[in-house]
Short mmCIF file of C-alpha atoms in Angstrom, two decimals:
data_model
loop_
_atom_site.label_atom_id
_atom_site.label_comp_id
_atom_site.label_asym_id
_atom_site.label_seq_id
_atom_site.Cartn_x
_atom_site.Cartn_y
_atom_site.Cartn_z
CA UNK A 203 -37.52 -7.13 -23.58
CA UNK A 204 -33.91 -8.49 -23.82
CA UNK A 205 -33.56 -7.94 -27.42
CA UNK A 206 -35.03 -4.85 -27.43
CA UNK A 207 -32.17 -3.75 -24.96
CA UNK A 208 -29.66 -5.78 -26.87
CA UNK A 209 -30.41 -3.68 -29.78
CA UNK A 210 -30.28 -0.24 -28.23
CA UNK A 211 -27.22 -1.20 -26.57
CA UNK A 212 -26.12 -2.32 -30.38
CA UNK A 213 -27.30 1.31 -31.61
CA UNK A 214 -25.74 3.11 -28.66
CA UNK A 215 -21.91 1.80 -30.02
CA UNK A 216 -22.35 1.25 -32.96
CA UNK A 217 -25.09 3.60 -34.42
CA UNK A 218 -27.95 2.07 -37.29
CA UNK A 219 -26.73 -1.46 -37.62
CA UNK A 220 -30.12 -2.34 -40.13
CA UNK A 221 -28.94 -0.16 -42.58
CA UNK A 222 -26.15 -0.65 -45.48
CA UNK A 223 -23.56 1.96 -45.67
CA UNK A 224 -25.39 3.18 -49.21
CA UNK A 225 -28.69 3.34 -47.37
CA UNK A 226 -26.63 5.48 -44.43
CA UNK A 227 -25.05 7.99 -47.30
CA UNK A 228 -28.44 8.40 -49.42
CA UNK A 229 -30.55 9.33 -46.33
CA UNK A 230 -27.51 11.89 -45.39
CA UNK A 231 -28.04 13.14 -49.07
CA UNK A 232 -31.93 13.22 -48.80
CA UNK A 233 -31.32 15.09 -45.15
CA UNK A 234 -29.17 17.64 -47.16
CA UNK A 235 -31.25 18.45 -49.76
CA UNK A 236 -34.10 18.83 -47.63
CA UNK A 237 -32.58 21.17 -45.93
CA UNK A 238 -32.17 23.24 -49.38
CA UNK A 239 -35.65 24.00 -50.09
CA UNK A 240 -34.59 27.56 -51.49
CA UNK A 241 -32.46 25.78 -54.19
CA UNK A 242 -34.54 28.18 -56.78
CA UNK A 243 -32.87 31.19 -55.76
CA UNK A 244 -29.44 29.80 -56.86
CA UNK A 245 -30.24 29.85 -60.16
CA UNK A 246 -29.66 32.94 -62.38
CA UNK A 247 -32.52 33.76 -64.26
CA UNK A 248 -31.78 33.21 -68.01
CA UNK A 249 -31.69 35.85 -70.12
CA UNK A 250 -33.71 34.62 -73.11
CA UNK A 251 -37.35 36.16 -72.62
CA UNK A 252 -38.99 32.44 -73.18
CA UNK A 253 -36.25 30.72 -71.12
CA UNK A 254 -37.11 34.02 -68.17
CA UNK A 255 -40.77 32.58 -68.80
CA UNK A 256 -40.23 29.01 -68.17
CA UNK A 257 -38.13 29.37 -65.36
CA UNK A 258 -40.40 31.57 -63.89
CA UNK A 259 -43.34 29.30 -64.17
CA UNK A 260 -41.36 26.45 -62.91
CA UNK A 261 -39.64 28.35 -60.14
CA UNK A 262 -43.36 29.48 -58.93
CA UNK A 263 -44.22 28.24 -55.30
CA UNK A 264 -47.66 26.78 -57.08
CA UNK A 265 -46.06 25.05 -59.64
CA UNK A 266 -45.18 21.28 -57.68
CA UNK A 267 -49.25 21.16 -56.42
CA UNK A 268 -50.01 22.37 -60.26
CA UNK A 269 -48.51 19.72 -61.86
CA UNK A 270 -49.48 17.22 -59.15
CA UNK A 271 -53.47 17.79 -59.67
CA UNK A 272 -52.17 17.27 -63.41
CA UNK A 273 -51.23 13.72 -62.79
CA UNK A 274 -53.67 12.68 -60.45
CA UNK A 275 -56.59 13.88 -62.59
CA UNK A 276 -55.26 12.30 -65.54
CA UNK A 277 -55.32 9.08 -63.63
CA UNK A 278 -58.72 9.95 -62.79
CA UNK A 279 -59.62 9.83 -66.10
CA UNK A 280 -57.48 6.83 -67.60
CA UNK A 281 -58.84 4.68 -65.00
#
C-alpha cells in the first residue's frame, strides 16, 4: 500500500518515472503514427502503369492480412 501511493504520488509530479526519455519520445512517435492510419492517401499514385499496379495492390485494405496468412502458412509448412 505505501509504495503503491508513493509511486502515484511520484507519477502525479513527475509523470512516467520507469521509462527513459527515448522510451517517452518513441511511444509519442508510435501514438502519432497510429493516429495516421490513412497514410495511403498521401501518396500520389505513380504514373507508370506497373508502378499504378503495385501501389494499388499494396495500398489495398486486404493487402496487410494477405501477406500475413503468407508468412504464417509458410511457417506452417517449414516447421
Amino acid at each position: 500500500g505505501m509504495v503503491f501511493q508513493y509511486y502515484t504520488r511520484l507519477v502525479a509530479e513527475k509523470g512516467d518515472i520507469l521509462t527513459s526519455k527515448k522510451a517517452k519520445e518513441w511511444i509519442r512517435l508510435f501514438k502519432f503514427s497510429e493516429a495516421r492510419n490513412d497514410y495511403w492517401k498521401t501518396i500520389p499514385v505513380p504514373a507508370n502503369k506497373l508502378r499504378a499496379l503495385a501501389y494499388r495492390l499494396a495500398s489495398h485494405r486486404c493487402f496487410d492480412r494477405w501477406i500475413m496468412a503468407v508468412i504464417l502458412s509458410n511457417m506452417a509448412v517449414m516447421a
